[in-house]
Coordinates of C-alpha atoms in Angstrom, one line a residue:
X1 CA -6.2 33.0 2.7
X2 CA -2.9 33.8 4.5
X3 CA -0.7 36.8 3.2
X4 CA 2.2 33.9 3.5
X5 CA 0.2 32.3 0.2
X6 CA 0.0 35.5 -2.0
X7 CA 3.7 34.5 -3.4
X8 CA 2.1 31.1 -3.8
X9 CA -0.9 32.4 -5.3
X10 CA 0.5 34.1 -7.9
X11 CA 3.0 31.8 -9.1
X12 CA -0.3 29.3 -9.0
X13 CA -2.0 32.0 -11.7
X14 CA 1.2 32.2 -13.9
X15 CA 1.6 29.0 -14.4
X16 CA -1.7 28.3 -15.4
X17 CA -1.1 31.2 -17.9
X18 CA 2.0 29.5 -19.2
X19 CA 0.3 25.7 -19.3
X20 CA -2.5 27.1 -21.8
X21 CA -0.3 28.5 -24.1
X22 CA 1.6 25.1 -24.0
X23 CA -1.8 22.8 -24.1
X24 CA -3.3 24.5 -27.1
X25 CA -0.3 23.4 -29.3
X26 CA 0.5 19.6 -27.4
X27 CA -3.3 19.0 -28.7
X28 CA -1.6 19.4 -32.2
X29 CA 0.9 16.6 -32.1
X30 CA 0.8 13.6 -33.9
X31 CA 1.0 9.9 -33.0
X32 CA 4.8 10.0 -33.6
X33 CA 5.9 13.3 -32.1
X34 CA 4.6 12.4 -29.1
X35 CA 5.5 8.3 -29.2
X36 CA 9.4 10.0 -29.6
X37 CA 8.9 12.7 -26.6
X38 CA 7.6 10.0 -24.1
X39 CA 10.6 8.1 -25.1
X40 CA 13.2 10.7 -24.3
X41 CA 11.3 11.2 -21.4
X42 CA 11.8 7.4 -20.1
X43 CA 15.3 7.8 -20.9
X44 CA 16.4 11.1 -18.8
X45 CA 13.9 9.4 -16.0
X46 CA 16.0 6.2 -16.2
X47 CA 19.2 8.2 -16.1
X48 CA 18.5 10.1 -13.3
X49 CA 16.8 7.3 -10.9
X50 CA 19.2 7.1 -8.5
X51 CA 20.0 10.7 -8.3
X52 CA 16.5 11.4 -7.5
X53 CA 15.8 8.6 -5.5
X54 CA 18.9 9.9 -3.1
X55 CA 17.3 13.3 -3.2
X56 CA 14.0 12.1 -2.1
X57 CA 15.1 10.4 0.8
X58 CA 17.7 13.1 2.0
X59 CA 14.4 15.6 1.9
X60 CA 12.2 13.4 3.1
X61 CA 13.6 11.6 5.4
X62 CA 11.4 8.8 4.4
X63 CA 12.3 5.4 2.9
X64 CA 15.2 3.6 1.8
X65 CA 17.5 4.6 -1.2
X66 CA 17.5 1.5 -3.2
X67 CA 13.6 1.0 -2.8
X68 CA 13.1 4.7 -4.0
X69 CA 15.7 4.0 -7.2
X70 CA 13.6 0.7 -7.9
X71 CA 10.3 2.8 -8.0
X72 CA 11.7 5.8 -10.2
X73 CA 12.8 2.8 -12.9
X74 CA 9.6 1.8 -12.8
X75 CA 7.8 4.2 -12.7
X76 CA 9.3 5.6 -16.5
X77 CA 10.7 2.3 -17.9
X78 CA 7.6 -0.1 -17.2
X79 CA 5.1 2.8 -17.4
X80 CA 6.6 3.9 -20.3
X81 CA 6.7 0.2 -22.2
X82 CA 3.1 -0.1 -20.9
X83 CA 1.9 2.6 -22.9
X84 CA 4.0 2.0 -25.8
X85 CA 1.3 1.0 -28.3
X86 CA -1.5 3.0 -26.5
X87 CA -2.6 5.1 -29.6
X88 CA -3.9 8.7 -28.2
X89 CA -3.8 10.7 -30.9
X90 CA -6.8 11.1 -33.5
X91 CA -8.9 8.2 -34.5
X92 CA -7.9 5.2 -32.5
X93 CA -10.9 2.9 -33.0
X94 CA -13.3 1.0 -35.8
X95 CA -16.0 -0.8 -34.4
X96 CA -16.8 -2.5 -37.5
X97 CA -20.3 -3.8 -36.4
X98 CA -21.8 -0.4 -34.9
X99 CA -19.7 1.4 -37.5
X100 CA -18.0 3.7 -34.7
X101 CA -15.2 5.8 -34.9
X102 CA -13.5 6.8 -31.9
X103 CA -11.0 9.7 -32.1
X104 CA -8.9 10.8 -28.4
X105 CA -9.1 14.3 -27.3
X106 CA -7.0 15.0 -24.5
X107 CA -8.8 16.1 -21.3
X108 CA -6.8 19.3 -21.3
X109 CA -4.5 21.4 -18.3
X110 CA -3.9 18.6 -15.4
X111 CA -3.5 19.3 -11.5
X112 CA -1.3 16.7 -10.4
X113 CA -1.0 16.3 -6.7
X114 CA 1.9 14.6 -5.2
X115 CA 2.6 12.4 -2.4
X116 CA 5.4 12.5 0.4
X117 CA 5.7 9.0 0.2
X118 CA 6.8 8.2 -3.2
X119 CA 7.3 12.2 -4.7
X120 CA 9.9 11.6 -7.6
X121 CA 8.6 8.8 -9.1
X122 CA 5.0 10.0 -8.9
X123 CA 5.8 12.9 -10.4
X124 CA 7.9 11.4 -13.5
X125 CA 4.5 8.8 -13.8
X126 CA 2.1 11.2 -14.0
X127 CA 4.4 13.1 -16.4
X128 CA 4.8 10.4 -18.6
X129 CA 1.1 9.3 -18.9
X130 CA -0.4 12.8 -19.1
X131 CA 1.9 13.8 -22.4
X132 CA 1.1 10.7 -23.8
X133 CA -2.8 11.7 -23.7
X134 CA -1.6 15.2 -25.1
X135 CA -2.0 17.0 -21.6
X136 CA 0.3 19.8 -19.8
X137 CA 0.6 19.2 -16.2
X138 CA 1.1 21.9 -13.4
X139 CA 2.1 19.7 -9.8
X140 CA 1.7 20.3 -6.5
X141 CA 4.0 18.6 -4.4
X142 CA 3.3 17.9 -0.8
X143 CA 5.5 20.9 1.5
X144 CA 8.0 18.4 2.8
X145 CA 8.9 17.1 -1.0
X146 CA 9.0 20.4 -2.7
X147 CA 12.7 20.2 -3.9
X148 CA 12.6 16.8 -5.4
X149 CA 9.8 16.8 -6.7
X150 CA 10.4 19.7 -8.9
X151 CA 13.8 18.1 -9.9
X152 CA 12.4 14.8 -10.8
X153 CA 9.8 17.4 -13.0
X154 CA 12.4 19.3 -14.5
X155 CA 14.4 16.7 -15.7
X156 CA 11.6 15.3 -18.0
X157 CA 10.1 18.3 -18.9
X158 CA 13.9 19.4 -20.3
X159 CA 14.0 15.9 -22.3
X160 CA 10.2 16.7 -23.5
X161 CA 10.9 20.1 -24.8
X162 CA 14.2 18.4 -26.3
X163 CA 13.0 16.0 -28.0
X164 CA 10.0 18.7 -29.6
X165 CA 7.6 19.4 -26.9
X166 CA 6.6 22.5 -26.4
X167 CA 7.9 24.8 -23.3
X168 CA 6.0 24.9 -19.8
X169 CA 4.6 21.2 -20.6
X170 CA 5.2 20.3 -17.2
X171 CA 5.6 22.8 -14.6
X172 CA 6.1 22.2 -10.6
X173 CA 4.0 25.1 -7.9
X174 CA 7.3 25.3 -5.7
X175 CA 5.8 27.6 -3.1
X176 CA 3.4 25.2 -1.2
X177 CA 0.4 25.0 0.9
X178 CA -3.1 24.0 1.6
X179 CA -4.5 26.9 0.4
X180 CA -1.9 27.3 -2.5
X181 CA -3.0 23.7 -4.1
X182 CA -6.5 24.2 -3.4
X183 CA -5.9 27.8 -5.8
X184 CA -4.5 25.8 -8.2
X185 CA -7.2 22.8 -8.4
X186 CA -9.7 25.3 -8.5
X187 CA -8.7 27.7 -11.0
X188 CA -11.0 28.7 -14.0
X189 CA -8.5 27.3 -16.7
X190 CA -7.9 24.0 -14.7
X191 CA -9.5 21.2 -16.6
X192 CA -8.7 17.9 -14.6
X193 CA -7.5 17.0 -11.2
X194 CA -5.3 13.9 -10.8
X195 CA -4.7 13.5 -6.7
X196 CA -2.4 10.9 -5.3
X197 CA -2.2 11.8 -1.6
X198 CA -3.7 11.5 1.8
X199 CA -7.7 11.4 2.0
X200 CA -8.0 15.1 2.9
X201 CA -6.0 16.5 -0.3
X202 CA -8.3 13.7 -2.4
X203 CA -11.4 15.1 -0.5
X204 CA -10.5 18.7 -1.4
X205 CA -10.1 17.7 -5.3
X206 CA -13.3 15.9 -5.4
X207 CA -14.8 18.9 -3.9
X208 CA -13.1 21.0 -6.1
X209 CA -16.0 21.4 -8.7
X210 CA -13.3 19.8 -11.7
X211 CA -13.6 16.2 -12.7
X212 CA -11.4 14.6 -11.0
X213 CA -9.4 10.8 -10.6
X214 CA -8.5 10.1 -7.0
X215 CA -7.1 7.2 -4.5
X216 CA -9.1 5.5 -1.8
X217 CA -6.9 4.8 1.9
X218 CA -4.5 1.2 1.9
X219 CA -5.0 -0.9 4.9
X220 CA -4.3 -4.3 3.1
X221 CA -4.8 -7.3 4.7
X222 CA -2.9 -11.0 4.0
X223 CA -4.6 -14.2 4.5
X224 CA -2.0 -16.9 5.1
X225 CA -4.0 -19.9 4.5
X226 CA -3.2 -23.8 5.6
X227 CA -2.8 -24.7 2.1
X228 CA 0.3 -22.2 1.8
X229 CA 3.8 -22.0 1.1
X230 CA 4.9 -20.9 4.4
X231 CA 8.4 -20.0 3.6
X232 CA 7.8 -18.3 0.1
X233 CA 4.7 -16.4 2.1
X234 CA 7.2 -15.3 4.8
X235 CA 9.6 -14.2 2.0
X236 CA 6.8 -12.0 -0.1
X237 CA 5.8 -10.5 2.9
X238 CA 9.2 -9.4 5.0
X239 CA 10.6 -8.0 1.4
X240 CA 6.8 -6.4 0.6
X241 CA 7.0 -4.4 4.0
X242 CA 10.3 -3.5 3.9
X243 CA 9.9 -2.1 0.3
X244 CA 11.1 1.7 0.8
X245 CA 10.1 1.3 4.5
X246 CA 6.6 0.6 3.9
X247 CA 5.3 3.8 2.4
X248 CA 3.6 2.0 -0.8
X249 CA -0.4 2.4 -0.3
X250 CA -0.8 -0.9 -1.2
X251 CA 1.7 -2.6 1.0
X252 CA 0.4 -5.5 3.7
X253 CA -0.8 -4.2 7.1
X254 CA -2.0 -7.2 8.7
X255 CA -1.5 -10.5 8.6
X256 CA -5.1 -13.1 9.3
X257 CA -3.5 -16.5 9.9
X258 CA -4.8 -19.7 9.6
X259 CA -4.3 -21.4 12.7
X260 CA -2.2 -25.0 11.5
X261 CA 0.4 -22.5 10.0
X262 CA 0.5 -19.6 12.7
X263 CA 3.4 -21.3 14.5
X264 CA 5.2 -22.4 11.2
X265 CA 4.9 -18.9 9.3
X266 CA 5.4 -17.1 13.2
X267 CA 9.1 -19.2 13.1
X268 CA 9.8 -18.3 9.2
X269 CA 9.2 -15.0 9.6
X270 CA 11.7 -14.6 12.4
X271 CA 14.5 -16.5 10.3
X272 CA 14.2 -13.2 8.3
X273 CA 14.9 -11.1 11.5
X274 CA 11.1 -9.6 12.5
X275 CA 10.6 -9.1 16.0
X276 CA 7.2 -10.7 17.6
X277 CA 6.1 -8.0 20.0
X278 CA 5.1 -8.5 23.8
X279 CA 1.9 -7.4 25.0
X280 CA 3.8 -4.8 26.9
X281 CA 5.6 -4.1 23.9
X282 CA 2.3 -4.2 21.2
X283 CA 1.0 -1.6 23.9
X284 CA 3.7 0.7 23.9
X285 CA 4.0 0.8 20.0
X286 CA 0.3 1.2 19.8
X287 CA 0.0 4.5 21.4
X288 CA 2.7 6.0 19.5
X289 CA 2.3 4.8 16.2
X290 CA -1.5 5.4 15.9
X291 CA -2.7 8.7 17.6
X292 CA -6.9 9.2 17.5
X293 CA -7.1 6.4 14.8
X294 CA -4.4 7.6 12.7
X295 CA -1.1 6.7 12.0
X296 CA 1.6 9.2 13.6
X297 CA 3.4 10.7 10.6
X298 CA 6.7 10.4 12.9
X299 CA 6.6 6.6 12.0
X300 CA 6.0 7.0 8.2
X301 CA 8.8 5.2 6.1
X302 CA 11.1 4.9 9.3
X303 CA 12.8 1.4 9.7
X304 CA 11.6 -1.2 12.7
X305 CA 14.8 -0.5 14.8
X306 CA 13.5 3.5 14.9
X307 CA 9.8 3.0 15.1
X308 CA 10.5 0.5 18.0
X309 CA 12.5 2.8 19.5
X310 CA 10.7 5.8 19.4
X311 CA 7.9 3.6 21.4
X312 CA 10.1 2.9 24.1
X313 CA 10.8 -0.6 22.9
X314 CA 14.8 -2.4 22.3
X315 CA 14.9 -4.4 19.6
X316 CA 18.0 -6.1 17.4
X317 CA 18.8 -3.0 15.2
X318 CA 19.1 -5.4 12.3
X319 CA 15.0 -6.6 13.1
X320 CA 13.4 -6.0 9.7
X321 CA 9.6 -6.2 10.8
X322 CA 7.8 -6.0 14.2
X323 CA 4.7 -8.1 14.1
X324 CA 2.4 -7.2 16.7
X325 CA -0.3 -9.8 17.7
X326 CA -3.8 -8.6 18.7
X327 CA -7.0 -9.6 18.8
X328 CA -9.8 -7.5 17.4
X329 CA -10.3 -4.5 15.3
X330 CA -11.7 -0.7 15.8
X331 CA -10.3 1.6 18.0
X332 CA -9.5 -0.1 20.8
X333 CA -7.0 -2.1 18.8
X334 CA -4.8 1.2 16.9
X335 CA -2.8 -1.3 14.8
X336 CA -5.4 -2.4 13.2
X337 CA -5.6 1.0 11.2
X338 CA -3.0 1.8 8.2
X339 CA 0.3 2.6 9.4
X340 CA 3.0 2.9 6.6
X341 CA 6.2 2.0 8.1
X342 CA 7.5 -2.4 9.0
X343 CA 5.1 -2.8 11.7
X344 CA 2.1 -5.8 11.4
X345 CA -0.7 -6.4 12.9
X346 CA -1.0 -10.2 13.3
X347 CA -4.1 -12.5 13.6
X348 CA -4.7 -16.3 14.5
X349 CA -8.2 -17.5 13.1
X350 CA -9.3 -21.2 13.3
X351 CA -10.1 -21.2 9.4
X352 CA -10.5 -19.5 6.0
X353 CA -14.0 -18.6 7.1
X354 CA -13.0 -16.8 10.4
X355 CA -10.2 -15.4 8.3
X356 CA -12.6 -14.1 6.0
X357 CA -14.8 -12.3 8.2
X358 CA -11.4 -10.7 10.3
X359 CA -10.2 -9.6 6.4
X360 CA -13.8 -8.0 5.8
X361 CA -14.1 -6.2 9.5
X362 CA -10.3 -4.5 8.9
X363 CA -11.2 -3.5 5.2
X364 CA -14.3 -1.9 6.7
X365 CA -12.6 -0.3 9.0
X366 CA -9.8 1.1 6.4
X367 CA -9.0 0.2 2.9
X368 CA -12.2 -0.9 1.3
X369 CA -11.9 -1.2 -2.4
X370 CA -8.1 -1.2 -2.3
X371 CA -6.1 -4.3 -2.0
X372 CA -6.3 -7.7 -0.6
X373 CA -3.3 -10.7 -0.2
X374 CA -3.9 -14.1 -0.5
X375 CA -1.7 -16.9 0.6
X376 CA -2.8 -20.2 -0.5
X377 CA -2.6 -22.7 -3.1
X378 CA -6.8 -24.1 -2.4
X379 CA -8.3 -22.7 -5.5
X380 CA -11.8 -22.6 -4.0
X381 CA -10.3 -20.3 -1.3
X382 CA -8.6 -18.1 -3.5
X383 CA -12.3 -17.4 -5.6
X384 CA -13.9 -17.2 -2.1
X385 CA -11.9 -14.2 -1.3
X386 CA -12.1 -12.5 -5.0
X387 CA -15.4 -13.1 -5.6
X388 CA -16.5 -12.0 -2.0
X389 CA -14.0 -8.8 -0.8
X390 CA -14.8 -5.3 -1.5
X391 CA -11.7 -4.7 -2.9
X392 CA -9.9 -3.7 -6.3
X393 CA -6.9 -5.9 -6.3
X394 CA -6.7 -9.6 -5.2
X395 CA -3.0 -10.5 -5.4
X396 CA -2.1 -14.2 -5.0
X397 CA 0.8 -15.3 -3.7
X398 CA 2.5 -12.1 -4.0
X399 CA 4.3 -9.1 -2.4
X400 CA 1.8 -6.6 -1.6
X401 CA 3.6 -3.2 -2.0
X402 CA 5.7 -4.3 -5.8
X403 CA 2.3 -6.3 -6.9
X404 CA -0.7 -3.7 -6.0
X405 CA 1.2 -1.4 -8.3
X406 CA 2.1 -3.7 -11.5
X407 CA 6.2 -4.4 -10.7
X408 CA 5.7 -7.9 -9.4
X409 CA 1.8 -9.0 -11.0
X410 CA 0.4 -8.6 -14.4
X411 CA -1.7 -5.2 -13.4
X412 CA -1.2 -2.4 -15.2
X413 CA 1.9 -0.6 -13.9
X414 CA 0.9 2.4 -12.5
X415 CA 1.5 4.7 -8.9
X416 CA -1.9 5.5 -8.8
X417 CA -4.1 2.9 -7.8
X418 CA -8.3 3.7 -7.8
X419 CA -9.9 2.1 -5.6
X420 CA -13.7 2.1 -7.3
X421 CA -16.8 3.0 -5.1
X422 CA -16.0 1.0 -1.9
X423 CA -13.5 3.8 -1.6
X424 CA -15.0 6.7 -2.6
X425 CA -12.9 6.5 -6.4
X426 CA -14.5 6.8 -9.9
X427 CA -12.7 3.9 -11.4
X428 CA -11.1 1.1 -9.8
X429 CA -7.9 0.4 -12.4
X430 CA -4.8 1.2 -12.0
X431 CA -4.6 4.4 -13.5
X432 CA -2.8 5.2 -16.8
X433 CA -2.7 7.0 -19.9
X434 CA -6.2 5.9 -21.3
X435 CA -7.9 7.6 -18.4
X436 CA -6.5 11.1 -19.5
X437 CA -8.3 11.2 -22.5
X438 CA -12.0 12.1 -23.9
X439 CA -13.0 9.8 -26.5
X440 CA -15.6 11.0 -29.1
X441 CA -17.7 8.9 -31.4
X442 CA -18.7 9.2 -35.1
X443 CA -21.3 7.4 -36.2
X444 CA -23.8 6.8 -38.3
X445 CA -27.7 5.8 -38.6
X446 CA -28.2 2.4 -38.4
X447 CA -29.2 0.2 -41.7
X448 CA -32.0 -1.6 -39.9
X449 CA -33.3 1.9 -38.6
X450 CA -35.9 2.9 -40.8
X451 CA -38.0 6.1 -40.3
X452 CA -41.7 6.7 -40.2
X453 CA -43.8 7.5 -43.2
X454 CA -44.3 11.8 -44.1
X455 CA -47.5 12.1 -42.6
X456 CA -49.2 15.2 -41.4
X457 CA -49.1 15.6 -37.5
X458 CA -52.5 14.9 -35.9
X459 CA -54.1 17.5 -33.7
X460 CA -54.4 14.7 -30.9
X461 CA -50.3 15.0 -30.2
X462 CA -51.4 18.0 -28.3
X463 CA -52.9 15.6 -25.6
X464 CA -51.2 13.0 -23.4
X465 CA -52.8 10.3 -21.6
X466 CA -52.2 10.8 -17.5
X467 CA -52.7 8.1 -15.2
X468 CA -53.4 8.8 -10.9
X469 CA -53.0 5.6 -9.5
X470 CA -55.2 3.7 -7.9
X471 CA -58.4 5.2 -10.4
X472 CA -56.6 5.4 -13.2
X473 CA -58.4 8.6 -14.5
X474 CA -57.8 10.3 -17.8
X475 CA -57.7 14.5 -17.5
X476 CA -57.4 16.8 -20.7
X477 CA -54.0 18.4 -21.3
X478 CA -55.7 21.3 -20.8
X479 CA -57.3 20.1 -17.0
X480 CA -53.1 20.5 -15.6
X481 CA -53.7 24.2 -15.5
X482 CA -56.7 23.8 -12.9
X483 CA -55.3 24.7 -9.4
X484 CA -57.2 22.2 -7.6
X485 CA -55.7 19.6 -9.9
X486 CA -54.0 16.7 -7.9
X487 CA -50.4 15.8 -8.8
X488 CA -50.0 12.9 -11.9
X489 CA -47.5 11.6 -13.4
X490 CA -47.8 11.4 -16.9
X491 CA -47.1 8.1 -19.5
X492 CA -46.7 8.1 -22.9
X493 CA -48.8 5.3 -25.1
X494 CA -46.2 4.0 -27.5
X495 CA -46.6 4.0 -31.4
X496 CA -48.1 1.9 -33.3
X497 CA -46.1 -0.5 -34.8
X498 CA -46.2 -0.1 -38.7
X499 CA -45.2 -1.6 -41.9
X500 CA -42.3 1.1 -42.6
X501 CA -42.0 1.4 -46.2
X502 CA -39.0 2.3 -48.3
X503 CA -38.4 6.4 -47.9
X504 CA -39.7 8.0 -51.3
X505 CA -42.1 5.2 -51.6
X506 CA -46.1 5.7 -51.7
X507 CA -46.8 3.0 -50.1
X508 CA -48.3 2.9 -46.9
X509 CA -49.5 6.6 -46.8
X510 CA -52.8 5.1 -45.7
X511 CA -51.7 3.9 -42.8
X512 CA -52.7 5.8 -39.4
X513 CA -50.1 8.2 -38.0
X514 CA -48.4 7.2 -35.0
X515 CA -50.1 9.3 -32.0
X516 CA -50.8 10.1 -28.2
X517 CA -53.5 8.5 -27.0
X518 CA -56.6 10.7 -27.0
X519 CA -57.3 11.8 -23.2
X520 CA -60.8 13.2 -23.5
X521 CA -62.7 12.0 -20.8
X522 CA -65.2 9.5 -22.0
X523 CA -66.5 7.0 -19.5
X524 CA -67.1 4.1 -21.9
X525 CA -63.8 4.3 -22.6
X526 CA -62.2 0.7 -21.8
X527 CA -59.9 0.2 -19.0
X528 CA -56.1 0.7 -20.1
X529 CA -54.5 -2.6 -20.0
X530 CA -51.1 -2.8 -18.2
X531 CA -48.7 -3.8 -21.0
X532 CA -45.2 -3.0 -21.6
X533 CA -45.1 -2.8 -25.5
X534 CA -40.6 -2.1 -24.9
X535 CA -39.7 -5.4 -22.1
X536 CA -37.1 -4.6 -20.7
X537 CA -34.3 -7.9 -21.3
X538 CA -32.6 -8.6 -18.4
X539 CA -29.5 -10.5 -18.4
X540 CA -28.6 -12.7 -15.6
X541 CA -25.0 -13.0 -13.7
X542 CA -23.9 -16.4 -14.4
X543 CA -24.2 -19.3 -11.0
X544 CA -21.1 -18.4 -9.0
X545 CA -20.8 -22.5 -9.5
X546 CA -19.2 -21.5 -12.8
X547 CA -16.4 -19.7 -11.3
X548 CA -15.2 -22.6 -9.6
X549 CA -14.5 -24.0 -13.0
X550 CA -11.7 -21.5 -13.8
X551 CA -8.4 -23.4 -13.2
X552 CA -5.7 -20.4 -11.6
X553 CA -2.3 -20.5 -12.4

């Protein structure tokens, strides 16, 4: 720890103080106090979009001002209509046939890291679907994003507590550092760690000892495929990448084209002002823009014109995208990494097989379990590439960076995208409001459960029956306290299987107790026969034949 962090530190500790006095009454509210808190919430958010979207970018210096705006009213207008009719409070589930209540408890005092890239409207999402599950929230912005971020948190927190929530529901760290975050997401009264960042902050939560929902690394690849509509392609992915510069994690970062329409889409894409690097030029922009296989935060949410010529390269200053063609992947080819500003890696393959394997070698490399694009309108190529990428989102005939995140698709809106266990995540949804809550179950003893007859326990339950493979020899309980005594494993012989009669009943008090095996060695005794009295039902995927029948939209 630095003595520059002991400011940090403490505020870290008084915060914490403050979030548990507001947590233990939040846990209190009902259904409908906090229904009308999230809505007052969505509406200061809304009315404040621009504001904070200017503020971002000013601090920043990332992105573009009417991107940012666009992802602050989504992320409290569309989050918040999302999670409109999410119930979160007290029993909100009857399973009818297991007779199961389920009743929400909310997970408690949140960490919630925050990005650079998108700050504000993280922040106001993670505000929004954190009350809604009945949880106070202490952030932790990233250094360069401090100011806005605790604006962006202030402003809902202010409509919360007007609208009845209680004071200190959401509180900003506004002194900021490694060590100061890492203080907070390992403090005693911490319960839950939500981290939206870059993979060492996510590492640090996961390692953090707290349970913990994190984000895997974007690197998403777009097929273009034969059967596509070049132009509309072209379109999704020029207004995709420009999106805020770029700086969505699920925004395309390659594009794998099918060689008929390389030419076609190559032309389109220049009607819409990207610049097709030279090999000269792809060189130059390489070494800048990727440094030791990661992207140079110098190019992060910076327009073509500026990332171009930071490289050392002249292009139109209007150019919207530089595509770069290459041809392989690792690091000998840097743009084949992530790099979150309009720059694309570009590949010619000779068909959706070839594009397939270069889709799976550049998820491999970076991205796996995130997202995937698709460009075609071939329904057996479109299953190919769901039912075969390690990936969490398959978006078809989309733009990457407003369709990974729920604006332009039907996925759940959300700016926190988990990306499962191809990327190291615990979930791969889109996260939201239901993943900030514990659910418990009440429940009851089955009616077809019925229990065994009052009967004395036999001395024999004192034994067990041991097997040592190959021999199958039988030892006394009492023979595993001999030193010399090879290592078994030991196996239960199951119960007999009785006529249960009705409890309070006399009949069947004749019938032999249900017991352990007797172990005694006895060498008449007959050979154990290898049955399993509980099979095991197994229940097969169905043919991948059947999935061809599905007719997409």
């Amino acid at each position: 720890m630095n003595i520059q962090d002991i400011p940090g530190i403490q505020e870290v500790h008084s915060l914490v103080a403050k979030a548990k006095i507001a947590q233990e009454k939040l846990a209190y509210y009902s259904q409908q106090e906090i229904d009308r808190i999230i809505a007052a919430m969505a509406k200061a958010g809304t009315d404040a979009d621009e504001y904070l979207a200017r503020m971002a970018a000013g601090e920043t210096g990332l992105g573009r001002v009417e991107s940012k705006t666009a992802k602050n009213r989504f992320s409290v207008t569309e989050v918040a209509q999302s999670i409109l009719n999410l119930k979160t409070v007290g029993i909100i589930g009857y399973d009818e046939v297991q007779h199961c209540y389920e009743i929400a408890e909310p997970v408690g005092i949140i960490a919630a890291i925050i990005p650079m890239t998108n700050p504000t409207s993280t922040a106001m999402f993670k505000s929004l679907i954190s009350i809604k599950a009945r949880n106070v929230v202490i952030f932790a912005p990233h250094p360069k994003a401090v100011h806005c971020t605790a604006e962006a948190v202030k402003i809902l927190h202010d409509a919360a507590v007007a609208a009845g929530a209680p004071a200190n529901c959401l509180q900003c760290v506004t002194q900021v550092s490694l060590n100061i975050t890492q203080e907070l997401m390992t403090h005693p009264d911490v319960d839950f760690i939500l981290a939206t960042g870059g993979p060492g902050l996510v590492k640090a939560a996961y390692q953090s000892g707290k349970p913990a929902i994190g984000v895997g690394q974007g690197n998403a690849p777009v097929y273009i495929d034969r059967s596509a509509a070049i132009s509309y392609a072209a379109r999704c992915i020029i207004e995709s990448k420009t999106f805020d510069y770029g700086t969505v994690c699920s925004s395309e970062q390659s594009l794998v084209v099918d060689q008929p329409v390389y030419e076609p889409l190559i032309a389109e894409l220049k009607k819409l002002k990207a610049y097709v690097l030279s090999e000269e030029e792809v060189h130059k922009v390489s070494a800048y823009a990727v440094v030791e296989d990661h992207m140079n935060p110098s190019v992060v949410g910076q327009p073509a014109y500026q990332v171009a010529k930071q490289s050392g390269v002249q292009v139109p200053q209007d150019t919207t995208v530089l595509l770069a063609p290459i041809q392989g992947v690792g690091s000998q080819y840097p743009l084949s990494h992530e790099v979150l500003c309009p720059l694309l890696a570009v590949y010619q393959v000779e068909n959706w097989q070839q594009g397939c394997e270069r889709c799976l070698e550049l998820l491999h490399l970076e991205g796996a379990g995130h997202t995937i694009v698709v460009h075609a309108t071939n329904p057996d190529i479109i299953l190919e590439f769901g039912l075969k990428k390690p990936v969490s989102r398959i978006l078809v005939n989309a733009p990457s960076s407003q369709g990974g995140v729920g604006l332009a698709t039907g996925l759940l809106p959300s700016m926190t995208l988990g990306c499962g266990t191809s990327g190291g995540n615990i979930t791969s949804d889109n996260i939201s409001a239901k993943h900030l809550m514990n659910i418990k179950r009440v429940t009851a003893i089955r009616p077809d459960f019925k229990l065994w007859p009052n009967q004395p326990i036999s001395p024999e339950l004192t034994q067990i029956q041991l097997f040592n493979d190959p021999s199958l020899l039988r030892y006394p309980l009492a023979d595993l306290h001999t030193p010399a005594q090879p290592k078994t494993s030991a196996a239960l012989t199951p119960p007999v299987t009785l006529a249960q009669p009705q409890i309070g009943s006399s009949e069947g008090k004749t019938t032999p107790t249900p017991q352990i095996q007797s172990s005694r060695t006895d060498s008449s005794a007959k050979p154990i026969e290898k049955k399993d009295p509980w099979p095991v039902h197994s229940y097969p995927s169905p043919a991948l034949e059947r999935f061809r029948d599905i007719h997409w939209p």
